[in-house]
Structures are given as structure tokens and as C-alpha cells.
mmCIF file of C-alpha atoms and ligand atoms in Angstrom:
data_model
loop_
_atom_site.group_PDB
_atom_site.id
_atom_site.type_symbol
_atom_site.label_atom_id
_atom_site.label_comp_id
_atom_site.label_asym_id
_atom_site.label_seq_id
_atom_site.Cartn_x
_atom_site.Cartn_y
_atom_site.Cartn_z
ATOM 1 C CA UNK A 1 0.034 -0.005 0.057
ATOM 2 C CA UNK A 2 1.344 3.501 -0.902
ATOM 3 C CA UNK A 3 0.943 6.083 1.920
ATOM 4 C CA UNK A 4 0.449 9.753 0.519
ATOM 5 C CA UNK A 5 -0.877 12.830 1.852
ATOM 6 C CA UNK A 6 -2.442 13.783 -1.585
ATOM 7 C CA UNK A 7 -3.681 11.664 -4.278
ATOM 8 C CA UNK A 8 -4.866 13.392 -7.549
ATOM 9 C CA UNK A 9 -6.982 11.585 -9.869
ATOM 10 C CA UNK A 10 -6.424 12.952 -13.416
ATOM 11 C CA UNK A 11 -3.275 14.415 -14.702
ATOM 12 C CA UNK A 12 -5.019 17.027 -17.187
ATOM 13 C CA UNK A 13 -3.966 20.662 -16.633
ATOM 14 C CA UNK A 14 -5.771 21.322 -13.550
ATOM 15 C CA UNK A 15 -4.308 17.991 -11.866
ATOM 16 C CA UNK A 16 -0.855 19.189 -12.800
ATOM 17 C CA UNK A 17 -1.307 22.570 -11.407
ATOM 18 C CA UNK A 18 -2.921 20.770 -8.259
ATOM 19 C CA UNK A 19 0.513 19.235 -8.000
ATOM 20 C CA UNK A 20 2.234 22.646 -8.027
ATOM 21 C CA UNK A 21 0.061 24.509 -5.638
ATOM 22 C CA UNK A 22 0.068 21.476 -3.021
ATOM 23 C CA UNK A 23 4.071 21.491 -3.521
ATOM 24 C CA UNK A 24 4.175 25.381 -2.822
ATOM 25 C CA UNK A 25 2.798 24.638 0.755
ATOM 26 C CA UNK A 26 5.234 21.677 1.318
ATOM 27 C CA UNK A 27 2.780 18.640 0.396
ATOM 28 C CA UNK A 28 4.092 16.068 -2.026
ATOM 29 C CA UNK A 29 1.372 14.509 -4.226
ATOM 30 C CA UNK A 30 0.698 11.200 -6.163
ATOM 31 C CA UNK A 31 -1.011 11.707 -9.563
ATOM 32 C CA UNK A 32 -3.108 8.931 -11.375
ATOM 33 C CA UNK A 33 -4.243 9.049 -14.956
ATOM 34 C CA UNK A 34 -5.859 6.149 -17.043
ATOM 35 C CA UNK A 35 -4.053 7.574 -20.148
ATOM 36 C CA UNK A 36 -0.198 6.760 -20.713
ATOM 37 C CA UNK A 37 0.793 10.598 -21.035
ATOM 38 C CA UNK A 38 -0.122 13.703 -19.009
ATOM 39 C CA UNK A 39 -2.057 16.629 -20.175
ATOM 40 C CA UNK A 40 -5.713 15.575 -20.467
ATOM 41 C CA UNK A 41 -7.849 17.091 -22.953
ATOM 42 C CA UNK A 42 -4.761 19.433 -23.933
ATOM 43 C CA UNK A 43 -2.614 16.474 -24.966
ATOM 44 C CA UNK A 44 -5.400 14.161 -26.288
ATOM 45 C CA UNK A 45 -7.646 16.381 -28.051
ATOM 46 C CA UNK A 46 -5.822 19.367 -29.179
ATOM 47 C CA UNK A 47 -2.143 19.036 -28.780
ATOM 48 C CA UNK A 48 -1.384 21.482 -31.931
ATOM 49 C CA UNK A 49 -4.183 24.053 -31.372
ATOM 50 C CA UNK A 50 -3.183 27.356 -30.158
ATOM 51 C CA UNK A 51 -4.892 28.517 -26.402
ATOM 52 C CA UNK A 52 -5.173 32.320 -26.201
ATOM 53 C CA UNK A 53 -6.648 32.575 -22.716
ATOM 54 C CA UNK A 54 -4.103 31.397 -20.131
ATOM 55 C CA UNK A 55 -3.121 34.510 -18.302
ATOM 56 C CA UNK A 56 -0.087 36.145 -19.103
ATOM 57 C CA UNK A 57 0.436 33.598 -21.947
ATOM 58 C CA UNK A 58 -0.520 35.169 -24.974
ATOM 59 C CA UNK A 59 -0.404 32.000 -27.112
ATOM 60 C CA UNK A 60 0.446 28.275 -26.457
ATOM 61 C CA UNK A 61 -0.538 25.247 -27.643
ATOM 62 C CA UNK A 62 -1.969 22.467 -25.824
ATOM 63 C CA UNK A 63 1.249 20.553 -25.694
ATOM 64 C CA UNK A 64 3.099 23.475 -24.871
ATOM 65 C CA UNK A 65 0.862 24.316 -21.856
ATOM 66 C CA UNK A 66 1.282 20.715 -20.645
ATOM 67 C CA UNK A 67 5.210 20.848 -21.021
ATOM 68 C CA UNK A 68 5.090 23.955 -19.252
ATOM 69 C CA UNK A 69 2.967 22.855 -16.467
ATOM 70 C CA UNK A 70 5.399 19.781 -16.231
ATOM 71 C CA UNK A 71 8.474 21.932 -15.806
ATOM 72 C CA UNK A 72 6.588 24.262 -13.447
ATOM 73 C CA UNK A 73 5.872 21.289 -10.870
ATOM 74 C CA UNK A 74 9.404 19.618 -11.394
ATOM 75 C CA UNK A 75 10.766 20.714 -7.909
ATOM 76 C CA UNK A 76 8.027 18.850 -6.177
ATOM 77 C CA UNK A 77 8.721 15.571 -7.875
ATOM 78 C CA UNK A 78 5.309 14.059 -7.428
ATOM 79 C CA UNK A 79 4.739 10.190 -7.861
ATOM 80 C CA UNK A 80 3.411 9.597 -11.558
ATOM 81 C CA UNK A 81 1.136 6.605 -12.128
ATOM 82 C CA UNK A 82 0.038 6.744 -15.651
ATOM 83 C CA UNK A 83 -2.032 4.089 -17.592
ATOM 84 C CA UNK A 84 -3.885 3.157 -14.658
ATOM 85 C CA UNK A 85 -7.709 3.971 -14.078
ATOM 86 C CA UNK A 86 -8.980 4.703 -10.308
ATOM 87 C CA UNK A 87 -11.541 2.146 -10.089
ATOM 88 C CA UNK A 88 -12.456 2.508 -6.220
ATOM 89 C CA UNK A 89 -12.273 4.974 -3.449
ATOM 90 C CA UNK A 90 -13.693 4.341 -0.018
ATOM 91 C CA UNK A 91 -13.076 6.202 3.594
ATOM 92 C CA UNK A 92 -11.035 3.828 5.726
ATOM 93 C CA UNK A 93 -10.075 5.117 9.286
ATOM 94 C CA UNK A 94 -9.896 8.685 8.486
ATOM 95 C CA UNK A 95 -8.038 8.312 5.443
ATOM 96 C CA UNK A 96 -9.173 7.236 1.856
ATOM 97 C CA UNK A 97 -8.108 3.742 0.387
ATOM 98 C CA UNK A 98 -7.958 4.240 -3.399
ATOM 99 C CA UNK A 99 -7.531 1.276 -5.907
ATOM 100 C CA UNK A 100 -6.310 1.505 -9.473
ATOM 101 C CA UNK A 101 -7.052 -0.761 -12.400
ATOM 102 C CA UNK A 102 -3.612 -2.419 -12.066
ATOM 103 C CA UNK A 103 -4.329 -3.310 -8.259
ATOM 104 C CA UNK A 104 -2.315 -0.525 -6.930
ATOM 105 C CA UNK A 105 -3.755 0.673 -3.470
ATOM 106 C CA UNK A 106 -3.066 4.046 -1.846
ATOM 107 C CA UNK A 107 -3.747 5.199 1.483
ATOM 108 C CA UNK A 108 -4.381 8.934 1.175
ATOM 109 C CA UNK A 109 -4.983 11.852 3.670
ATOM 110 C CA UNK A 110 -6.818 13.803 0.997
ATOM 111 C CA UNK A 111 -7.979 13.207 -2.480
ATOM 112 C CA UNK A 112 -8.244 15.473 -5.305
ATOM 113 C CA UNK A 113 -10.566 14.546 -8.219
ATOM 114 C CA UNK A 114 -9.191 16.297 -11.421
ATOM 115 C CA UNK A 115 -11.147 14.071 -13.843
ATOM 116 C CA UNK A 116 -12.138 16.541 -16.410
ATOM 117 C CA UNK A 117 -14.876 14.858 -18.538
ATOM 118 C CA UNK A 118 -14.113 11.379 -17.031
ATOM 119 C CA UNK A 119 -11.397 9.004 -17.999
ATOM 120 C CA UNK A 120 -10.543 8.751 -21.626
ATOM 121 C CA UNK A 121 -11.340 5.189 -23.250
ATOM 122 C CA UNK A 122 -10.722 4.054 -26.579
ATOM 123 C CA UNK A 123 -13.790 3.826 -28.790
ATOM 124 C CA UNK A 124 -14.600 0.069 -29.415
ATOM 125 C CA UNK A 125 -15.235 -2.081 -32.424
ATOM 126 C CA UNK A 126 -18.775 -3.031 -31.920
ATOM 127 C CA UNK A 127 -18.692 -6.250 -34.042
ATOM 128 C CA UNK A 128 -19.886 -9.898 -33.015
ATOM 129 C CA UNK A 129 -16.964 -11.598 -31.030
ATOM 130 C CA UNK A 130 -14.657 -8.633 -30.634
ATOM 131 C CA UNK A 131 -14.868 -8.331 -26.782
ATOM 132 C CA UNK A 132 -13.782 -12.028 -26.433
ATOM 133 C CA UNK A 133 -10.814 -11.330 -28.803
ATOM 134 C CA UNK A 134 -9.521 -7.982 -27.106
ATOM 135 C CA UNK A 135 -5.852 -7.734 -26.292
ATOM 136 C CA UNK A 136 -5.191 -11.092 -28.139
ATOM 137 C CA UNK A 137 -6.440 -10.416 -31.665
ATOM 138 C CA UNK A 138 -8.190 -7.103 -31.421
ATOM 139 C CA UNK A 139 -6.266 -4.158 -30.055
ATOM 140 C CA UNK A 140 -6.969 -0.777 -28.841
ATOM 141 C CA UNK A 141 -3.365 0.121 -28.318
ATOM 142 C CA UNK A 142 0.034 -1.464 -29.072
ATOM 143 C CA UNK A 143 1.827 -2.449 -26.004
ATOM 144 C CA UNK A 144 4.438 -4.534 -27.414
ATOM 145 C CA UNK A 145 5.161 -4.290 -31.112
ATOM 146 C CA UNK A 146 7.127 -7.511 -31.277
ATOM 147 C CA UNK A 147 4.088 -9.295 -31.158
ATOM 148 C CA UNK A 148 2.911 -8.035 -34.710
ATOM 149 C CA UNK A 149 6.125 -9.294 -36.269
ATOM 150 C CA UNK A 150 5.324 -11.604 -39.168
ATOM 151 C CA UNK A 151 1.745 -11.227 -38.664
ATOM 152 C CA UNK A 152 -1.325 -10.281 -40.915
ATOM 153 C CA UNK A 153 -2.469 -6.882 -39.447
ATOM 154 C CA UNK A 154 -5.537 -5.042 -40.481
ATOM 155 C CA UNK A 155 -5.468 -1.193 -38.939
ATOM 156 C CA UNK A 156 -8.992 0.454 -38.603
ATOM 157 C CA UNK A 157 -9.007 4.315 -38.557
ATOM 158 C CA UNK A 158 -7.422 7.482 -40.271
ATOM 159 C CA UNK A 159 -6.112 9.587 -37.564
ATOM 160 C CA UNK A 160 -2.357 9.789 -36.396
ATOM 161 C CA UNK A 161 -2.222 6.790 -34.204
ATOM 162 C CA UNK A 162 -3.736 4.750 -37.208
ATOM 163 C CA UNK A 163 -1.117 5.924 -39.624
ATOM 164 C CA UNK A 164 1.823 5.872 -37.309
ATOM 165 C CA UNK A 165 1.436 2.207 -36.671
ATOM 166 C CA UNK A 166 0.749 1.281 -39.967
ATOM 167 C CA UNK A 167 4.225 2.903 -40.916
ATOM 168 C CA UNK A 168 6.023 1.443 -37.767
ATOM 169 C CA UNK A 169 4.682 -1.941 -37.988
ATOM 170 C CA UNK A 170 4.755 -2.242 -41.810
ATOM 171 C CA UNK A 171 8.342 -3.179 -42.403
ATOM 172 C CA UNK A 172 8.139 -6.291 -40.014
ATOM 173 C CA UNK A 173 4.677 -7.523 -40.518
ATOM 174 C CA UNK A 174 3.724 -9.985 -43.020
ATOM 175 C CA UNK A 175 1.112 -7.669 -44.611
ATOM 176 C CA UNK A 176 -0.773 -4.431 -43.360
ATOM 177 C CA UNK A 177 -3.903 -2.941 -44.571
ATOM 178 C CA UNK A 178 -5.211 0.219 -43.444
ATOM 179 C CA UNK A 179 -9.105 0.657 -43.698
ATOM 180 C CA UNK A 180 -10.380 4.104 -43.301
ATOM 181 C CA UNK A 181 -14.108 4.987 -43.581
ATOM 182 C CA UNK A 182 -13.417 8.142 -45.416
ATOM 183 C CA UNK A 183 -10.923 9.361 -47.997
ATOM 184 C CA UNK A 184 -9.586 12.241 -45.999
ATOM 185 C CA UNK A 185 -7.399 11.777 -43.002
ATOM 186 C CA UNK A 186 -6.962 13.424 -39.530
ATOM 187 C CA UNK A 187 -3.299 12.245 -39.561
ATOM 188 C CA UNK A 188 -0.130 14.715 -40.123
ATOM 189 C CA UNK A 189 -0.017 15.518 -43.858
ATOM 190 C CA UNK A 190 3.750 13.807 -43.885
ATOM 191 C CA UNK A 191 2.417 10.528 -42.704
ATOM 192 C CA UNK A 192 -0.481 10.476 -45.116
ATOM 193 C CA UNK A 193 1.980 11.106 -47.793
ATOM 194 C CA UNK A 194 4.346 8.491 -46.508
ATOM 195 C CA UNK A 195 1.683 5.877 -46.474
ATOM 196 C CA UNK A 196 0.435 6.601 -49.874
ATOM 197 C CA UNK A 197 4.044 6.287 -51.208
ATOM 198 C CA UNK A 198 4.498 2.979 -49.271
ATOM 199 C CA UNK A 199 0.982 1.837 -50.925
ATOM 200 C CA UNK A 200 2.151 2.743 -54.161
ATOM 201 C CA UNK A 201 5.269 0.852 -53.769
ATOM 202 C CA UNK A 202 3.032 -2.394 -52.845
ATOM 203 C CA UNK A 203 4.159 -2.338 -49.189
ATOM 204 C CA UNK A 204 0.797 -1.597 -47.729
ATOM 205 C CA UNK A 205 -2.701 -1.485 -48.824
ATOM 206 C CA UNK A 206 -5.110 1.105 -48.205
ATOM 207 C CA UNK A 207 -8.940 0.491 -48.397
ATOM 208 C CA UNK A 208 -10.728 4.077 -48.230
ATOM 209 C CA UNK A 209 -14.400 4.770 -47.818
ATOM 210 C CA UNK A 210 -14.984 1.282 -46.185
ATOM 211 C CA UNK A 211 -15.991 -0.247 -42.771
ATOM 212 C CA UNK A 212 -15.629 -3.452 -41.045
ATOM 213 C CA UNK A 213 -18.770 -5.390 -40.914
ATOM 214 C CA UNK A 214 -17.628 -8.680 -39.500
ATOM 215 C CA UNK A 215 -15.149 -10.876 -37.861
ATOM 216 C CA UNK A 216 -13.942 -14.538 -38.978
ATOM 217 C CA UNK A 217 -13.072 -16.497 -36.065
ATOM 218 C CA UNK A 218 -11.888 -20.371 -35.888
ATOM 219 C CA UNK A 219 -11.097 -22.004 -32.575
ATOM 220 C CA UNK A 220 -11.106 -18.845 -30.479
ATOM 221 C CA UNK A 221 -8.490 -17.321 -33.063
ATOM 222 C CA UNK A 222 -9.027 -14.449 -35.450
ATOM 223 C CA UNK A 223 -8.606 -15.722 -39.115
ATOM 224 C CA UNK A 224 -9.938 -12.638 -40.745
ATOM 225 C CA UNK A 225 -12.106 -9.506 -40.959
ATOM 226 C CA UNK A 226 -14.593 -8.543 -43.500
ATOM 227 C CA UNK A 227 -14.804 -4.835 -44.671
ATOM 228 C CA UNK A 228 -17.737 -3.040 -46.979
ATOM 229 C CA UNK A 229 -16.957 -0.093 -49.112
ATOM 230 C CA UNK A 230 -19.609 2.616 -49.491
ATOM 231 C CA UNK A 231 -20.194 1.444 -53.402
ATOM 232 C CA UNK A 232 -21.332 -1.970 -51.815
ATOM 233 C CA UNK A 233 -18.118 -4.080 -52.513
ATOM 234 C CA UNK A 234 -17.112 -6.412 -49.791
ATOM 235 C CA UNK A 235 -13.482 -7.319 -49.097
ATOM 236 C CA UNK A 236 -12.590 -10.427 -47.041
ATOM 237 C CA UNK A 237 -9.058 -9.633 -45.551
ATOM 238 C CA UNK A 238 -7.011 -12.373 -43.884
ATOM 239 C CA UNK A 239 -5.839 -11.190 -40.615
ATOM 240 C CA UNK A 240 -4.077 -12.298 -37.314
ATOM 241 C CA UNK A 241 -4.410 -8.776 -35.493
ATOM 242 C CA UNK A 242 -6.816 -5.984 -35.753
ATOM 243 C CA UNK A 243 -5.708 -2.557 -34.441
ATOM 244 C CA UNK A 244 -8.453 -0.292 -33.932
ATOM 245 C CA UNK A 245 -7.985 3.584 -33.711
ATOM 246 C CA UNK A 246 -11.284 5.155 -33.628
ATOM 247 C CA UNK A 247 -10.410 7.696 -31.165
ATOM 248 C CA UNK A 248 -11.255 8.112 -27.194
ATOM 249 C CA UNK A 249 -14.471 9.027 -25.665
ATOM 250 C CA UNK A 250 -14.632 10.089 -21.873
ATOM 251 C CA UNK A 251 -16.594 8.319 -19.399
ATOM 252 C CA UNK A 252 -17.305 9.452 -15.734
ATOM 253 C CA UNK A 253 -17.084 5.665 -15.071
ATOM 254 C CA UNK A 254 -16.212 4.735 -11.368
ATOM 255 C CA UNK A 255 -16.257 8.373 -9.994
ATOM 256 C CA UNK A 256 -19.943 8.124 -10.035
ATOM 257 C CA UNK A 257 -20.054 5.302 -7.675
ATOM 258 C CA UNK A 258 -18.083 6.857 -4.710
ATOM 259 C CA UNK A 259 -21.040 8.763 -2.947
ATOM 260 C CA UNK A 260 -20.277 12.036 -4.051
ATOM 261 C CA UNK A 261 -23.114 14.405 -4.565
ATOM 262 C CA UNK A 262 -23.330 14.728 -8.417
ATOM 263 C CA UNK A 263 -25.158 17.205 -10.851
ATOM 264 C CA UNK A 264 -25.432 15.202 -14.108
ATOM 265 C CA UNK A 265 -21.767 14.334 -15.085
ATOM 266 C CA UNK A 266 -20.071 16.796 -12.339
ATOM 267 C CA UNK A 267 -19.413 16.721 -8.828
ATOM 268 C CA UNK A 268 -20.898 19.628 -6.572
ATOM 269 C CA UNK A 269 -18.442 21.392 -4.496
ATOM 270 C CA UNK A 270 -18.418 24.351 -2.397
ATOM 271 C CA UNK A 271 -16.449 27.459 -3.482
ATOM 272 C CA UNK A 272 -14.325 28.296 -0.460
ATOM 273 C CA UNK A 273 -12.348 25.058 -0.498
ATOM 274 C CA UNK A 274 -13.771 23.321 -3.701
ATOM 275 C CA UNK A 275 -14.387 20.282 -1.156
ATOM 276 C CA UNK A 276 -17.205 17.827 -2.201
ATOM 277 C CA UNK A 277 -19.734 16.384 0.211
ATOM 278 C CA UNK A 278 -17.212 13.916 1.721
ATOM 279 C CA UNK A 279 -14.589 15.890 3.764
ATOM 280 C CA UNK A 280 -11.214 15.476 2.612
ATOM 281 C CA UNK A 281 -12.172 14.852 -0.861
ATOM 282 C CA UNK A 282 -11.899 17.892 -3.227
ATOM 283 C CA UNK A 283 -12.962 18.164 -6.938
ATOM 284 C CA UNK A 284 -11.414 20.833 -9.299
ATOM 285 C CA UNK A 285 -11.562 21.734 -13.061
ATOM 286 C CA UNK A 286 -13.986 20.634 -15.492
ATOM 287 C CA UNK A 287 -15.600 17.864 -13.236
ATOM 288 C CA UNK A 288 -16.540 20.201 -10.544
ATOM 289 C CA UNK A 289 -19.750 22.036 -10.321
ATOM 290 C CA UNK A 290 -20.857 25.195 -8.404
ATOM 291 C CA UNK A 291 -23.099 28.126 -9.167
ATOM 292 C CA UNK A 292 -21.390 30.036 -11.992
ATOM 293 C CA UNK A 293 -18.860 27.504 -12.888
ATOM 294 C CA UNK A 294 -16.925 27.912 -16.178
ATOM 295 C CA UNK A 295 -15.173 25.038 -17.904
ATOM 296 C CA UNK A 296 -11.866 26.956 -18.429
ATOM 297 C CA UNK A 297 -8.200 26.152 -17.510
ATOM 298 C CA UNK A 298 -8.039 29.530 -15.625
ATOM 299 C CA UNK A 299 -10.986 28.505 -13.565
ATOM 300 C CA UNK A 300 -9.317 25.357 -12.735
ATOM 301 C CA UNK A 301 -5.942 26.648 -11.627
ATOM 302 C CA UNK A 302 -7.802 29.212 -9.126
ATOM 303 C CA UNK A 303 -9.666 25.989 -7.751
ATOM 304 C CA UNK A 304 -6.335 24.090 -7.299
ATOM 305 C CA UNK A 305 -4.770 26.942 -5.456
ATOM 306 C CA UNK A 306 -7.825 27.275 -2.985
ATOM 307 C CA UNK A 307 -8.250 23.424 -2.540
ATOM 308 C CA UNK A 308 -4.518 23.083 -1.704
ATOM 309 C CA UNK A 309 -5.156 25.797 1.214
ATOM 310 C CA UNK A 310 -7.875 23.718 2.465
ATOM 311 C CA UNK A 311 -6.116 20.571 2.140
ATOM 312 C CA UNK A 312 -2.874 21.846 4.255
ATOM 313 C CA UNK A 313 -5.285 22.679 7.041
ATOM 314 C CA UNK A 314 -6.507 18.906 7.124
ATOM 315 C CA UNK A 315 -3.118 17.372 6.488
ATOM 316 C CA UNK A 316 -1.601 19.347 9.466
ATOM 317 C CA UNK A 317 -4.406 20.281 11.815
ATOM 318 C CA UNK A 318 -3.844 22.979 14.226
ATOM 319 C CA UNK A 319 -0.994 24.724 12.031
ATOM 320 C CA UNK A 320 -1.992 28.121 10.606
ATOM 321 C CA UNK A 321 -1.698 28.365 7.009
ATOM 322 C CA UNK A 322 -0.279 31.623 6.282
ATOM 323 C CA UNK A 323 -0.477 33.085 2.586
ATOM 324 C CA UNK A 324 3.005 33.560 1.301
ATOM 325 C CA UNK A 325 4.270 35.096 -1.892
ATOM 326 C CA UNK A 326 6.550 32.931 -4.211
ATOM 327 C CA UNK A 327 8.286 36.220 -4.967
ATOM 328 C CA UNK A 328 9.610 36.717 -1.193
ATOM 329 C CA UNK A 329 9.087 33.556 0.823
ATOM 330 C CA UNK A 330 12.131 31.907 1.793
ATOM 331 C CA UNK A 331 10.336 28.703 2.717
ATOM 332 C CA UNK A 332 8.878 28.751 -0.692
ATOM 333 C CA UNK A 333 12.429 29.393 -2.294
ATOM 334 C CA UNK A 334 13.583 26.357 -0.367
ATOM 335 C CA UNK A 335 10.716 24.205 -1.696
ATOM 336 C CA UNK A 336 11.001 25.510 -5.187
ATOM 337 C CA UNK A 337 14.588 24.852 -5.044
ATOM 338 C CA UNK A 338 15.608 28.337 -5.731
ATOM 339 C CA UNK A 339 17.009 29.414 -2.472
ATOM 340 C CA UNK A 340 20.495 30.175 -3.659
ATOM 341 C CA UNK A 341 19.242 32.323 -6.509
ATOM 342 C CA UNK A 342 17.367 34.810 -3.914
HETATM 343 P P1 LIG B 401 -9.015 17.002 -18.469
HETATM 344 O O1 LIG B 401 -8.122 18.060 -19.344
HETATM 345 O O2 LIG B 401 -10.268 16.633 -19.074
HETATM 346 O O3 LIG B 401 -8.043 15.731 -17.672
HETATM 347 C C1 LIG B 401 -8.891 14.949 -16.857
HETATM 348 C C2 LIG B 401 -8.022 13.749 -16.741
HETATM 349 O O4 LIG B 401 -8.329 12.786 -15.920
HETATM 350 C C3 LIG B 401 -8.020 12.828 -18.114
HETATM 351 O O5 LIG B 401 -6.625 12.827 -18.506
HETATM 352 C C4 LIG B 401 -8.597 11.784 -17.815
HETATM 353 O O6 LIG B 401 -7.983 10.408 -18.382
HETATM 354 C C5 LIG B 401 -8.269 11.574 -16.224
HETATM 355 N N1 LIG B 401 -9.254 10.656 -15.368
HETATM 356 C C6 LIG B 401 -10.767 10.821 -15.286
HETATM 357 N N2 LIG B 401 -11.085 9.786 -14.598
HETATM 358 C C7 LIG B 401 -10.015 9.101 -14.310
HETATM 359 C C8 LIG B 401 -10.105 7.905 -13.315
HETATM 360 N N3 LIG B 401 -11.173 7.339 -12.749
HETATM 361 N N4 LIG B 401 -8.958 7.433 -13.205
HETATM 362 C C9 LIG B 401 -7.646 7.944 -13.751
HETATM 363 N N5 LIG B 401 -7.664 8.852 -14.588
HETATM 364 C C10 LIG B 401 -9.089 9.522 -14.588
HETATM 365 N N6 LIG B 401 -10.145 25.767 -22.088
HETATM 366 C C11 LIG B 401 -9.528 26.997 -22.125
HETATM 367 O O7 LIG B 401 -9.345 27.466 -21.058
HETATM 368 N N7 LIG B 401 -9.018 27.663 -23.335
HETATM 369 C C12 LIG B 401 -9.173 27.219 -24.372
HETATM 370 O O8 LIG B 401 -8.915 27.669 -25.321
HETATM 371 C C13 LIG B 401 -9.618 25.849 -24.525
HETATM 372 N N8 LIG B 401 -9.886 25.263 -25.779
HETATM 373 C C14 LIG B 401 -10.215 24.175 -25.832
HETATM 374 C C15 LIG B 401 -10.483 23.302 -27.315
HETATM 375 C C16 LIG B 401 -11.015 22.166 -27.306
HETATM 376 C C17 LIG B 401 -10.814 21.380 -28.690
HETATM 377 C C18 LIG B 401 -11.374 21.501 -26.154
HETATM 378 C C19 LIG B 401 -11.947 19.973 -26.452
HETATM 379 C C20 LIG B 401 -11.356 21.909 -24.865
HETATM 380 C C21 LIG B 401 -10.755 23.148 -24.744
HETATM 381 N N9 LIG B 401 -10.635 24.023 -23.625
HETATM 382 C C22 LIG B 401 -10.210 25.049 -23.389
HETATM 383 C C23 LIG B 401 -11.303 23.437 -22.226
HETATM 384 C C24 LIG B 401 -9.967 22.799 -21.465
HETATM 385 O O9 LIG B 401 -9.211 21.901 -22.377
HETATM 386 C C25 LIG B 401 -10.666 21.889 -20.178
HETATM 387 O O10 LIG B 401 -11.055 22.941 -19.362
HETATM 388 C C26 LIG B 401 -9.278 21.308 -19.630
HETATM 389 O O11 LIG B 401 -8.693 20.580 -20.001
HETATM 390 C C27 LIG B 401 -10.001 20.873 -18.108
HETATM 391 O O12 LIG B 401 -8.866 20.326 -17.526
HETATM 392 P P2 LIG B 401 -8.936 19.074 -16.359
HETATM 393 O O13 LIG B 401 -7.727 18.900 -15.683
HETATM 394 O O14 LIG B 401 -9.970 19.509 -15.381
HETATM 395 O O15 LIG B 401 -9.505 17.907 -17.190
#
């Protein structure tokens, strides 16, 4: 069991800033996210799009904002637990027991839910038999590229993940076919050009304007997949593995089962501490709800600051929590690792 003063659920921009605000007050945090990388919506939905309303940052992309938040929290060295969904949370003897999908268990003094619109899950392939083949023959992410060596692979999708894996796995696979439901791609133009060049050289096959309609299975193993074109043509493709990249969709998931007061898909909090109906559990960022709430990154940053002060009072009861400025506070300079520069 991992003991922690503060467990943050969600490593989007608000969860990352929560690490920083807690760190300034001398509290080290652990951070869990179901996705394999930090940044939440900024990383997964719009990494290259410019954001114009971060205070004092006239323009930055989602990826740049995430990189800067990571740099800012560096001195506080949080524990990162990525690629793990928080599946259970219950109060135990004045603390919170929090379990992740990989079986990790935390005992936390305080919990900060910064889950945004919920944990992102891959959109599934809805064909008969697909669920039973998941992780063996039907894949929603590539964990071990080596397993696709000398295999017949069909990749479904037209975004960056689909094209990147078609290009990466192609040279070692026995065949790669990319099936896309349209003929324009959401991937980087350079990847599209490279894939089309490989198709012209006969190294990969591309089937556009087509969708998967059925799976062929023998003795519990995938043997092929049928795809139908918009013009009615059917293709029967021999396949050992199907890689599905239909994007990610958010699900509130287990958060709804923790006894928190909810308003539709958001968690009700007060505006003094951004605390939920369960003392010691805070909610910040897009997932929290209060009168006048605006789902903006800057609102989440303010919520993180106030929640950190309230948590400090719970973690170190009886100690007065003073407001200190980062410009002038020697204690904060020490925590930030800049004491020698001041
Ligand atoms: P998120 O960014 O949603 O991150 C939440 C994280 O929590 C996710 O990574 C998720 O996987 C994780 N999570 C959830 N549940 C669990 C669980 N049970 N276990 C583990 N992990 C979990 N805002 C602005 O202020 N300015 C803009 O210009 C702007 N532009 C936008 C453009 C687009 C296209 C979109 C989609 C949004 C935009 N936003 C903008 C909104 C902004 O992105 C959100 O307000 C912000 O991302 C909220 O941050 P967050 O940290 O609360 O949540």
C-alpha cells in the first residue's frame, strides 16, 4: 500500500497545477491517470491548437501548456502513476483507500478529483465476437510491437495513431492493410504522404470509404475481417490482428459510485475550498460544479490553489496556514529549489 498525503485523480492541466499548488505548501502528491501520458484534453484532443486565454501567456498550444506545467511542477517530484484508472475509493479510518485498475492501492489523507470529463477510453469495435478477442487479436493500443512481427495486420482508422502504427509496424509485419471510413485523413500530412507512397510501392494496402462489418474466427482465434465499401463492394481480408484506432471517448465511470453529490456528470463542491460532500475529497477543473462554474483552464487553476490551502489545514491540523508570496518567501524558495538564487 502506498501512503500519500494527497492523491490526485487526473493529470490534465488542472491536476498538474494541483501538484504545484500543493508543493508550494510543502505537500508532495501522487498523480494517477488512465492515459499513458499527462495533459488530459490538451494532450489528447488538441495538442497543436493554440490557446489564447491562459493569463500572461498570449498564445501556446495544448502540448506547450502541458510541457510548461510539467516544468513548473518539477521541483515537487510527484509520484506519477500513468496508464491506470482509479476504480475504487472508500473512506477507511480517517483516510481514503484508493485502488487503481492495475491493483495498486493508496492510503491517502486527502483526494483531489481532477477527472475532467471522465477517464478517456478507446472507442470500441462493435462487431460480434470482438470483446472475446480483445488484447489477443483485437487491440486498442500497441503495448508490445514485437507481437506483430510476421503477422497479418488490419488497422482501422484514419488519424495519427492509425497511420503512425501502419508505418511503424509495416516493415516487420507479413502484411498491413489500413481501412478508413473516409478518403481524407485526420493525421499529419507527412504521414499520409508516406503511407500513400508505401501503398504505391505495394508495401501496404489502403482501403478507403469502407467500414468493418464482420470478424472471422476459428477455434477462438481471429482469421479474418470483412469490410464493406460505400459502393457496396465487400473485401474479405485474412488477418491475425486488428488494431482499432477510432479515437477516445470520456466516461465518468467509477467516479459516479463513490457517494459524491453529483449534478449530471459533475461533482458538486463549495467555492471556499472546492471540497465535495465528503470532507477530505476535493474536486477541481472541468469535473466540479458550483453556481457560475465555467469549464476553462484558468478557473481550474484558481480552484486548485484554494483546494490546496484547505487540504493543508486537514493534513496538518492545528497549524496556521499563512499566505506567502513566491517572490519573497524563503520557505517557498527552498521548496522550489531556488533558495540560492534569492
Ligand atoms: P481534463 O483535461 O479533461 O483531464 C482529466 C484527466 O483525468 C484525463 O486525462 C482523464 O484520463 C483523467 N481521469 C478521469 N477519470 C479518471 C479515473 N477514474 N482514473 C484515472 N484518470 C482519470 N479551455 C480554455 O481555458 N481555453 C481554451 O482555449 C480551450 N480550448 C479547448 C479546445 C478544445 C478542442 C477542447 C476539447 C477543450 C478546450 N478547452 C479550453 C477546455 C479545457 O481543455 C478544459 O477546461 C481542461 O482540459 C480541463 O482540465 P482538467 O484537468 O479539469 O480535465
